[in-house]
CSV table of C-alpha atoms and ligand atoms in Angstrom, one decimal:
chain,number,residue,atom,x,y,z
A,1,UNK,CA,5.1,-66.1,-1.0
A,2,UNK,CA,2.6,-63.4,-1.5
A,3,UNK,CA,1.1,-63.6,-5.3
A,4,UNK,CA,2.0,-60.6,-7.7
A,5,UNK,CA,0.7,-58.2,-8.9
A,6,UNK,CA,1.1,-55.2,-11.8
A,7,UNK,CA,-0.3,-52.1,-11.4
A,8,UNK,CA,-0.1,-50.9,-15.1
A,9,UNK,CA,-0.5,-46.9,-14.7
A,10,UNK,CA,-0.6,-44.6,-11.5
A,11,UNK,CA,-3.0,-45.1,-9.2
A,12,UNK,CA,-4.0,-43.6,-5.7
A,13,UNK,CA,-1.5,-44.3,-2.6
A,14,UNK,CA,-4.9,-45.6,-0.7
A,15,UNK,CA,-5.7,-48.1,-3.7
A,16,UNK,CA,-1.7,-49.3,-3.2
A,17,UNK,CA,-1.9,-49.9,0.2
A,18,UNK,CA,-5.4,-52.5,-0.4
A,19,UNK,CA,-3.2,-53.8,-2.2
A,20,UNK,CA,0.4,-54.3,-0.4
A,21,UNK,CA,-2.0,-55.4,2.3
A,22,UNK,CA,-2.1,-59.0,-0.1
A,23,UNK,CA,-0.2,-58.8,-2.6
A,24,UNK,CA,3.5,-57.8,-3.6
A,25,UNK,CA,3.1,-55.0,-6.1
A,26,UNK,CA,5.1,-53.5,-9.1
A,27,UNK,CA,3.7,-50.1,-9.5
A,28,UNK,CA,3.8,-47.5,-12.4
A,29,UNK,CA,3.7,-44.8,-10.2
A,30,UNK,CA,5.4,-42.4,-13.2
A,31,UNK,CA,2.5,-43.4,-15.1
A,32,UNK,CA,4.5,-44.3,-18.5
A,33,UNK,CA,2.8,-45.8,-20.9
A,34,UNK,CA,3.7,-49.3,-22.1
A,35,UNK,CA,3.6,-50.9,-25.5
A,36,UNK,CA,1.6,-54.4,-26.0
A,37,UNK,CA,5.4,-56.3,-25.7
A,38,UNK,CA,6.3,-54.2,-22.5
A,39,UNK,CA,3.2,-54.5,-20.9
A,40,UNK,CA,3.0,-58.5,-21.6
A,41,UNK,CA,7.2,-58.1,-20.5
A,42,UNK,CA,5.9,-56.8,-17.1
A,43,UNK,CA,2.6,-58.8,-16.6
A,44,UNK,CA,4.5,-62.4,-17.7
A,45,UNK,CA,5.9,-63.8,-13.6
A,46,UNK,CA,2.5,-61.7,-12.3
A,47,UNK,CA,-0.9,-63.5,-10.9
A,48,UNK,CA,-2.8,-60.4,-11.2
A,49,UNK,CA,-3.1,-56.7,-12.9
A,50,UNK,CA,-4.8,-53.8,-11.9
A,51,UNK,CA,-4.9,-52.0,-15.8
A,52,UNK,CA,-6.4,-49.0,-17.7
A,53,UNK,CA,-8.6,-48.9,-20.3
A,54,UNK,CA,-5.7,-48.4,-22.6
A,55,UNK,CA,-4.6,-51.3,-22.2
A,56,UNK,CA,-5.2,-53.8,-24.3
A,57,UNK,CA,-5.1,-57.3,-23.3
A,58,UNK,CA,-5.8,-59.7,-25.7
A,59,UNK,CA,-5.0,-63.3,-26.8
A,60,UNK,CA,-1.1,-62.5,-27.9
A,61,UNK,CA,-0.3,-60.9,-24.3
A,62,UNK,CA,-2.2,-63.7,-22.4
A,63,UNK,CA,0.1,-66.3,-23.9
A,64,UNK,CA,2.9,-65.3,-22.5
A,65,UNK,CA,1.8,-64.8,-19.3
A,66,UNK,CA,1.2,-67.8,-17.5
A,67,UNK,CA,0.8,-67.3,-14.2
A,68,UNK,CA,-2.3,-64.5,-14.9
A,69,UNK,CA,-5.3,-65.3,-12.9
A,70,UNK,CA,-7.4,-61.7,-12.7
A,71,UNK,CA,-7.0,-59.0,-15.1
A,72,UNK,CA,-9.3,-56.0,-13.0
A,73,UNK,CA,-10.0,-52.8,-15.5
A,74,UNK,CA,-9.9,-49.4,-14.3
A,75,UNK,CA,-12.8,-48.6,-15.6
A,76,UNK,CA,-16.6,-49.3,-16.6
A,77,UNK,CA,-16.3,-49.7,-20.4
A,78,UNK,CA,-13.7,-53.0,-21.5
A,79,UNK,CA,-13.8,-52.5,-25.3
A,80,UNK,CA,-9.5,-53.5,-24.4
A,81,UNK,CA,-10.4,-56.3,-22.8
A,82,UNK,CA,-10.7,-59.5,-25.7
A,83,UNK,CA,-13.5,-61.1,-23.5
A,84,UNK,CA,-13.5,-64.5,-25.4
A,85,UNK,CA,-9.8,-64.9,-25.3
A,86,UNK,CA,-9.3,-64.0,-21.5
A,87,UNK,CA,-12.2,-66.8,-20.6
A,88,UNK,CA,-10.3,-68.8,-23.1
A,89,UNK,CA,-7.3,-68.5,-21.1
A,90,UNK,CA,-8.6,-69.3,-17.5
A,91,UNK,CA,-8.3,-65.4,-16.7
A,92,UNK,CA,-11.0,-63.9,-14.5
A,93,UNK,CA,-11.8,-60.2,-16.1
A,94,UNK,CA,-13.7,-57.7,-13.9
A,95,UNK,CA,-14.3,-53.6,-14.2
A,96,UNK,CA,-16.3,-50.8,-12.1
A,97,UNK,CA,-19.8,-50.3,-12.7
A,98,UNK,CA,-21.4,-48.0,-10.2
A,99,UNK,CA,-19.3,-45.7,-8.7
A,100,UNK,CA,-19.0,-43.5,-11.9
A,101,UNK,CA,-22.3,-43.4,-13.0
A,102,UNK,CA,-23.1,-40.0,-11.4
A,103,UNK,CA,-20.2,-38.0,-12.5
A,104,UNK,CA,-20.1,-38.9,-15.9
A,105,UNK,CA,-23.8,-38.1,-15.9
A,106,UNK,CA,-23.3,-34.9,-14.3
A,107,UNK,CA,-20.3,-34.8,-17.4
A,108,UNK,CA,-22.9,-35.6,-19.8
A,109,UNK,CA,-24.7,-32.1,-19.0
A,110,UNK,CA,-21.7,-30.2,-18.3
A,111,UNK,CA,-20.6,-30.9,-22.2
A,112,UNK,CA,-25.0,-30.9,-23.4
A,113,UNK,CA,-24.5,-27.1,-21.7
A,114,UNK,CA,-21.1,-26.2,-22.8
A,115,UNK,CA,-22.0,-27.1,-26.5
A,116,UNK,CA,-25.5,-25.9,-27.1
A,117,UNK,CA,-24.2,-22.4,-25.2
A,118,UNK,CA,-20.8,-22.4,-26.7
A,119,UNK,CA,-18.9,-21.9,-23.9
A,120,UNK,CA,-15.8,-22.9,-24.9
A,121,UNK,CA,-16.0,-20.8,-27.7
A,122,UNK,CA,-16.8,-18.0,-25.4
A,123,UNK,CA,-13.7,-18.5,-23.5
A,124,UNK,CA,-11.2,-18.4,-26.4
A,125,UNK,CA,-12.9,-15.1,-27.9
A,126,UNK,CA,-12.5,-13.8,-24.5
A,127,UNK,CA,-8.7,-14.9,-23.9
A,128,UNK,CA,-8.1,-14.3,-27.6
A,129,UNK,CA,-8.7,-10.5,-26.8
A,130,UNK,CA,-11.8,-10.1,-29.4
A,131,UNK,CA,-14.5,-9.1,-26.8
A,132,UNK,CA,-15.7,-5.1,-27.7
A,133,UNK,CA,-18.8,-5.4,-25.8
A,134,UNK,CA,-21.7,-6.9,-25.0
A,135,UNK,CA,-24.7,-6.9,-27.8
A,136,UNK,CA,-28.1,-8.4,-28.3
A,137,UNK,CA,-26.9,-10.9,-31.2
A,138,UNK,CA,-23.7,-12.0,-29.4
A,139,UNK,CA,-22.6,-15.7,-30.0
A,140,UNK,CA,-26.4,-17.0,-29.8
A,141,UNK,CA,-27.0,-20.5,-29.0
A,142,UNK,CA,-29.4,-22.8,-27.9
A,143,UNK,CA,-31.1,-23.5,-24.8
A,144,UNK,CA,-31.2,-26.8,-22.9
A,145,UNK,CA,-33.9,-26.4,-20.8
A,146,UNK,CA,-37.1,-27.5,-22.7
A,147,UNK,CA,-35.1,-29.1,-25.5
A,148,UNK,CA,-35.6,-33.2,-26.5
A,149,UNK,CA,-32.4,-35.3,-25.4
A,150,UNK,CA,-32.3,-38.3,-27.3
A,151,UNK,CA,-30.4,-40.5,-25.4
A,152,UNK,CA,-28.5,-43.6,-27.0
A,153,UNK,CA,-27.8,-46.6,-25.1
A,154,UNK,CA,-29.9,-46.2,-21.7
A,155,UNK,CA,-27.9,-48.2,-18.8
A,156,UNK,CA,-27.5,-46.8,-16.1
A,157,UNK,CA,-25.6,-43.9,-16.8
A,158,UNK,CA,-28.2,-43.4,-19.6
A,159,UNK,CA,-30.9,-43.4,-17.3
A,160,UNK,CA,-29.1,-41.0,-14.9
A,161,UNK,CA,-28.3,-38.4,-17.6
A,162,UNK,CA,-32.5,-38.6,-17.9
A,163,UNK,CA,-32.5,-37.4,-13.8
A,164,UNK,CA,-30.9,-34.6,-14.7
A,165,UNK,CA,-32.8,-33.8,-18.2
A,166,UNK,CA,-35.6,-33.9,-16.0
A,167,UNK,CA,-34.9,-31.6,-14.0
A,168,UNK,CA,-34.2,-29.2,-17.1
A,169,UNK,CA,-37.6,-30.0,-18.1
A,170,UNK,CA,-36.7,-32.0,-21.4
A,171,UNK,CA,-38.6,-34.0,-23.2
A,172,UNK,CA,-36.6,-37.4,-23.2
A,173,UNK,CA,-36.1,-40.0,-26.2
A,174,UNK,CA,-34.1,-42.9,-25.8
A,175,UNK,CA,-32.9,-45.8,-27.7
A,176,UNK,CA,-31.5,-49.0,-26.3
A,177,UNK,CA,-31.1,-52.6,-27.5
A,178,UNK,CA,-33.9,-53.4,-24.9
A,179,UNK,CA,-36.3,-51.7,-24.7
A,180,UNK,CA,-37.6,-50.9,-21.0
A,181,UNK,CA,-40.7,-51.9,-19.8
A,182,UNK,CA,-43.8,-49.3,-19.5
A,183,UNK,CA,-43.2,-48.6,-15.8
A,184,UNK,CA,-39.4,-47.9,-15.7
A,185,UNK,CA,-40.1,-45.7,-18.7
A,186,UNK,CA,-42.8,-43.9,-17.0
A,187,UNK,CA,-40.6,-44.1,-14.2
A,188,UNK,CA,-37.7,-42.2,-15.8
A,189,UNK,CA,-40.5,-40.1,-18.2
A,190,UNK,CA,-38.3,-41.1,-21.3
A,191,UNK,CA,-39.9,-42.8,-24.9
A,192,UNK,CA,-38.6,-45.3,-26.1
A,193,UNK,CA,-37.9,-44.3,-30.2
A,194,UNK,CA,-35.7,-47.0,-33.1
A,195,UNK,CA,-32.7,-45.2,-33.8
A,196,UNK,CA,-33.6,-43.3,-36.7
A,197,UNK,CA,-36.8,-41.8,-35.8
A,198,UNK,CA,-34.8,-40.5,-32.7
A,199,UNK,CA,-32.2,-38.8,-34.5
A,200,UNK,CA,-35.0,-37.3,-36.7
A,201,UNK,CA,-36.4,-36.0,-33.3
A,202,UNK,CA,-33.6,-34.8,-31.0
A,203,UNK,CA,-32.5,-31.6,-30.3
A,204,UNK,CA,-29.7,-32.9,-28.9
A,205,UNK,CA,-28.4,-36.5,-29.1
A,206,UNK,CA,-26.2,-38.1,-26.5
A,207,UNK,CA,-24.3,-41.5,-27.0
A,208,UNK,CA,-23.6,-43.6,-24.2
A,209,UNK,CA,-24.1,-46.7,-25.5
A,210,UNK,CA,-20.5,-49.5,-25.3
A,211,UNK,CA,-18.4,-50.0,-27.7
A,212,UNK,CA,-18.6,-53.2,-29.8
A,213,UNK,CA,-18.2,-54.4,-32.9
A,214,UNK,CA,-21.9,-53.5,-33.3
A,215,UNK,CA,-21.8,-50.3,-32.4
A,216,UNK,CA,-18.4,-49.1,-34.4
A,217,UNK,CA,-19.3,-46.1,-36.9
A,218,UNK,CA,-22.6,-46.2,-35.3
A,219,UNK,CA,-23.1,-42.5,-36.3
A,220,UNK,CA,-21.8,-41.5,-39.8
A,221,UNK,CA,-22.5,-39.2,-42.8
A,222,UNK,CA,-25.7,-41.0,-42.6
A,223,UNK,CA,-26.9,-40.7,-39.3
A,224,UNK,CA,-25.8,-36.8,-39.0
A,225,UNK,CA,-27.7,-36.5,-42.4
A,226,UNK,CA,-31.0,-37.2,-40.5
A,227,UNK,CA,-30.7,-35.0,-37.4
A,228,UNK,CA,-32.3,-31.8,-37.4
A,229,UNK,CA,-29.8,-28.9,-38.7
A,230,UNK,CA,-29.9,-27.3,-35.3
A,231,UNK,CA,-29.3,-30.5,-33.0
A,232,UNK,CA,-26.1,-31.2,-31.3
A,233,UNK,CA,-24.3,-34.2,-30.6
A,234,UNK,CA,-22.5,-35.3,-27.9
A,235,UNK,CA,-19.9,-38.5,-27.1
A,236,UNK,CA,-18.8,-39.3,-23.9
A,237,UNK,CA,-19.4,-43.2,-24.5
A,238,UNK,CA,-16.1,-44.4,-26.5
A,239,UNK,CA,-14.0,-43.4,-30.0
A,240,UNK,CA,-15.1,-45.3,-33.0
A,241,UNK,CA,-18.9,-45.1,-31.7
A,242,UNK,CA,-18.9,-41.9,-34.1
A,243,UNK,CA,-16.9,-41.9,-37.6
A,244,UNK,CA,-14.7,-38.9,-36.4
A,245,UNK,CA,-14.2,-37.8,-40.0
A,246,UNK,CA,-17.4,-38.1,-41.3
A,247,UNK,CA,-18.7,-35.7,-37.9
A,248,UNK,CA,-16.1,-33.3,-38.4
A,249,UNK,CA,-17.3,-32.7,-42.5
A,250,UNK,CA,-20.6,-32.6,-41.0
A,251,UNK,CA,-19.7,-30.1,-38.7
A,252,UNK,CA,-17.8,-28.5,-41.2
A,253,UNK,CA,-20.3,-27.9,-43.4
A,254,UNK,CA,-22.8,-26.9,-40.9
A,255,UNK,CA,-25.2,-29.7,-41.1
A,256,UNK,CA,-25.7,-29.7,-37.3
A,257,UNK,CA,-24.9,-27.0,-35.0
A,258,UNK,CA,-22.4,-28.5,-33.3
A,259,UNK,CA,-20.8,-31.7,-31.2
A,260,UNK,CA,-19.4,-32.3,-28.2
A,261,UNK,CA,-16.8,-34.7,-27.6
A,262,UNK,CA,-14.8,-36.1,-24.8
A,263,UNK,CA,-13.6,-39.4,-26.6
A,264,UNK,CA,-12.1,-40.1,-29.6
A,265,UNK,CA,-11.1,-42.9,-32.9
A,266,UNK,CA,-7.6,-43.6,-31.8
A,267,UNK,CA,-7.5,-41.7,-29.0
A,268,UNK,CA,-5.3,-39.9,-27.5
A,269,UNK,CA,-4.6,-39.1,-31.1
A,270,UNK,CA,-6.6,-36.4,-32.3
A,271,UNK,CA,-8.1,-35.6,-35.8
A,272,UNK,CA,-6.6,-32.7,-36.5
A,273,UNK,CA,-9.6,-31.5,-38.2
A,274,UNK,CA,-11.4,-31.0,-34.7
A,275,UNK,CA,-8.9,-28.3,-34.0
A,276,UNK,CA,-10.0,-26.6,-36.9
A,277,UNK,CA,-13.7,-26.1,-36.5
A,278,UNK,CA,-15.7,-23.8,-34.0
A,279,UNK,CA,-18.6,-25.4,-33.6
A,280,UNK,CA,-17.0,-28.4,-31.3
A,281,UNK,CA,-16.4,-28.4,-27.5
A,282,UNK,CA,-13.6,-30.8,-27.0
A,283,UNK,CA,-12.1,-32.8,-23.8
A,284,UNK,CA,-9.7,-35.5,-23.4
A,285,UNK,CA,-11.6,-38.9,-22.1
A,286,UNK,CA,-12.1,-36.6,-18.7
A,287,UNK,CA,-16.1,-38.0,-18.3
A,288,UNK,CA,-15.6,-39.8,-15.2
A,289,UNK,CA,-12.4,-37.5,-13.7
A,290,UNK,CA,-13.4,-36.1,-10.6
A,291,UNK,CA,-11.2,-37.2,-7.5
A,292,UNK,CA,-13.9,-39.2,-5.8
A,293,UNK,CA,-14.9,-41.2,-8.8
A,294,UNK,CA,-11.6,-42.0,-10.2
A,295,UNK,CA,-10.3,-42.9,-6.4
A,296,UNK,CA,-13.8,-45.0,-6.2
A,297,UNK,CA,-12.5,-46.4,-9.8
A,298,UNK,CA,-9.3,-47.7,-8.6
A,299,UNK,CA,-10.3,-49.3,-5.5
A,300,UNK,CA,-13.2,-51.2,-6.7
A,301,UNK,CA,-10.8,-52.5,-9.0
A,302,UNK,CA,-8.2,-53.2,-6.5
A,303,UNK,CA,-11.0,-55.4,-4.6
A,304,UNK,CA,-12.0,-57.1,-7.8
A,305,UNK,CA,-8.0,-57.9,-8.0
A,306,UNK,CA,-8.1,-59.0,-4.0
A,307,UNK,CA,-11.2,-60.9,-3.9
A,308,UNK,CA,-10.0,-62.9,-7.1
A,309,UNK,CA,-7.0,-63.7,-5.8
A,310,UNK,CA,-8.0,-64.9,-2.1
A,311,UNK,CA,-10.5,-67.2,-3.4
A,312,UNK,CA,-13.3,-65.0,-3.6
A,313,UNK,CA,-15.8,-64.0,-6.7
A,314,UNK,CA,-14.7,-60.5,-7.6
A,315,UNK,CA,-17.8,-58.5,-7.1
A,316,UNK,CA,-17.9,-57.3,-10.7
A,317,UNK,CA,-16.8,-60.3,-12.5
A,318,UNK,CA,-17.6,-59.9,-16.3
A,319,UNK,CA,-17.1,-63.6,-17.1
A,320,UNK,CA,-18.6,-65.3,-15.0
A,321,UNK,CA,-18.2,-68.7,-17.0
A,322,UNK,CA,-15.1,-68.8,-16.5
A,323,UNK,CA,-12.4,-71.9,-15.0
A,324,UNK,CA,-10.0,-69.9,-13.5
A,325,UNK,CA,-6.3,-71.3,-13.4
A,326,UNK,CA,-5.1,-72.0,-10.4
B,401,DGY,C1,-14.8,-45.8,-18.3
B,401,DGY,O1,-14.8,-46.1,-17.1
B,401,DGY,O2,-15.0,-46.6,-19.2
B,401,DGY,C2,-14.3,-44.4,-18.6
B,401,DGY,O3,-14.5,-44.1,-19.9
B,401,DGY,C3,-12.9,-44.2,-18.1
B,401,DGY,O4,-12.0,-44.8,-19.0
């Protein structure tokens, strides 16, 4: 008998067939999203799932699903994913480091642009029928090129967002728990700055740093109140890195010039209080969504899933320490 496995959401015909190849699949091909109880329902008589970040898969699911051997995330960031509790449990955990890293840097400076330029607000001026003429003081904003990009949390996507800065001639800041050693930051022309004195700094300050308990509400009232009045922010790392409500009195009240955000606190809910405001450029979790990348994204995972179950070591294992069931 072949071993099982659950595809949670829709995925790529390609990234199916890898995996009919070796396994026998139930597929979620309409995509509909499952509570916790259905999801652990579906997963409990599989030996493997292929899930998305929103899914959550923590202790409660993983009892009652015995058989579980490789849980392989969709995606790079695996703030769903109860680490501890999956080694705990004899379950191999993997995701897909790599093969997004360009496109949500290229992302990154899509929204950097979009926000310091106003673009979006542009576009609904535009399609709202307001637009007279063109004059000298029309919707001024703020250039890019030039500018300081703070950068926090410089892995690799970090560090690829500081290509591209380059290349707009920026002057680049970053913070990191590590700090890199002088020849990768001479390398990437980036200064190393403690968190603080960066958002003192930056013109423009992008997150891309995980999502851990460490890093919750990591920007607040606090943190806006020491960037310059004219800097931007921008989050395309997780929701609940930035206290939504606390940016959006901020923003608001004009104590920065603007944000852009692609992720969200209790996403896909949305604080309504985004919608409100003019000074934010807003997208739904799209950072990584080009074809290639998310097709990249599914199959990576769908060889994390194979090589764990065929008695390999997944190529992206994230627990290594674990003793996987058998
Ligand atoms: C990731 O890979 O973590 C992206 O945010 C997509 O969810």
């Amino acid at each position: 008998m072949k071993p099982r496995v659950l595809v949670s959401r829709e995925v790529f015909d390609e990234t199916l067939a890898m995996l009919g190849e070796h396994f026998d699949i139930e597929s979620n091909q309409a995509d509909i999203r499952r509570s916790s109880g259905e999801l652990a329902a579906a997963l409990a008589d599989k030996d493997g799932a292929v899930i998305s970040t929103s899914d959550r898969v923590d202790a409660a699911l993983l009892d009652q699903c015995p058989r579980l051997k490789i849980v392989a995330n969709v995606g790079v960031g695996y703030n769903n994913l109860d680490l501890p509790a999956i080694t705990a449990h004899g379950v191999m955990a993997t995701n897909t480091p790599g093969v997004l890293t360009d496109s949500v840097a290229d992302y990154t400076f899509g929204l950097v642009i979009a926000t310091c330029r106003r673009m979006t607000e542009g576009e609904h001026y535009l399609r709202e029928g307001q637009w007279k003429g063109t004059y000298l003081k029309q919707m001024l904003g703020m250039d890019v090129h030039g500018a300081t990009l703070g950068i926090i949390g410089f892995g690799r996507i970090g560090q690829t967002v500081a290509k591209r800065a380059r290349g707009f001639d920026m002057n680049i800041l970053y913070h990191n728990r590590q700090r890199l050693g002088p020849a990768e930051e001479a390398r990437h022309e980036a200064h190393y700055r403690g968190k603080n004195d960066l958002l003192r700094e930056a013109d423009i300050v992008v997150l891309l740093t995980p999502y851990t308990p460490e890093s919750h509400h990591m920007i607040g009232a606090a943190e806006i109140a020491l960037m310059k009045p004219t800097a931007v922010l921008i989050n395309v790392a997780r929701g609940g890195i930035v206290d939504d409500a606390g940016l959006i009195e901020a923003l608001a009240a004009q104590r920065i010039r603007g944000a852009g955000m692609d992720v969200y606190e209790n996403e896909p809910a949305l604080d309504p209080g985004f919608l409100r405001l003019k000074n934010v450029v807003l997208s739904p979790h799209l950072a990584s969504a080009s074809e290639p990348t998310r097709k990249a994204m599914a199959n990576t995972a769908a060889r994390n899933c194979i090589a764990a179950l065929t008695g390999s070591t997944p190529p992206n294992l994230l627990n290594p320490e674990v003793k996987p069931r058998r």
